[in-house]
Structures are given as structure tokens and as C-alpha cells.
Amino acid sequence: MYGLLFGFADTWAAMPDNKMVGKAIRDTEKLKIIASNPRRYTGKPRVGTMREIARQCEYVQNNFHKVTAPFLTVHGTSDGVTCPTGSKLLYEKASSTDKSLKLYDGMYHSLIQGEPDDAANLVLADMRAWIDERVERYGPKCNGSA
């Protein structure tokens, strides 16, 4: 009985407000373009989807300490979709000795597609600089021969 009820309940709408795109995208012109995409899902999140997201978040958070690879995590401080606390926890709990956290004041969830171009370019430049630094630090040295 529980399985039947839970399977049925998984299809129920979980949230009355589904205006996530407006909480993810700060640039109003880009918001209009993205919101008008006919392929964008506009339905309400389902109970089953929300349950699975919660389960995966718990799994990921319980395994932060296993992260040993170099990483950069970026987050907007005004993100209305996910809280910057998750990015901070990853940074604090990961075992990696080469980790970076960049918080962008006032930026939303979609740091590249949803921010004004100057802000998005700043994020991209920071990512590029982080990658270039790792290539210099860890990458093979090329002497011009194959």
C-alpha cells in the first residue's frame, strides 16, 4: 500500500510557486529570452523529483570529505535557487589541498547565461584564470617537440 501511495504521490506538484527562472536570471533581457523558450519545462516540480533532489543532496554532502581533486566552486550571493552555504560547505569539508571558492556579490544562480555581460565575463575570466593556473602548475611542460 505504501509503495502504491508513494508512487502516486511522486506525481503531485510539490511547490505552488514555480517562478524559479526569475530567481536564477538577473538580466531582464536574458530572462525574457530564456522564459520564452518553448522547450523550457514550465510545470511544477513534483514530489518525487524533490525527494530525489533531497536524497542526492544528502549523499553529496555526506561525501564532501572524499573530494581530493583540485576544484573551483562559484556561487552568486543572491542565488534564489540554491543557497551559497552548500558551496561553502564543499570548500570547507573537501580534503583537496587545491580548492578555491568564489562568491559573486549580488549575482543570481545562472552566473554565465543569466547575468549582465560584464558580470558573466568576470565569472568566465575567473574560471579561465583558475584553469590556466592549474595547467601551469600541473600540466606537462612542452618544449615544442612532439
GROMACS .gro file of C-alpha atoms in nm, residues 73-77 101-106:
model
   11
   73THR     CA    1   3.332   2.637  -0.686
   74VAL     CA    2   3.150   2.957  -0.777
   75HIS     CA    3   2.823   3.092  -0.643
   76GLY     CA    4   2.617   3.410  -0.655
   77THR     CA    5   2.532   3.555  -0.314
  101LEU     CA    6   3.570   2.933  -0.358
  102LYS     CA    7   3.449   3.246  -0.540
  103LEU     CA    8   3.133   3.418  -0.421
  104TYR     CA    9   2.995   3.687  -0.651
  105ASP     CA   10   2.815   3.961  -0.460
  106GLY     CA   11   2.460   4.019  -0.580
   0.00000   0.00000   0.00000
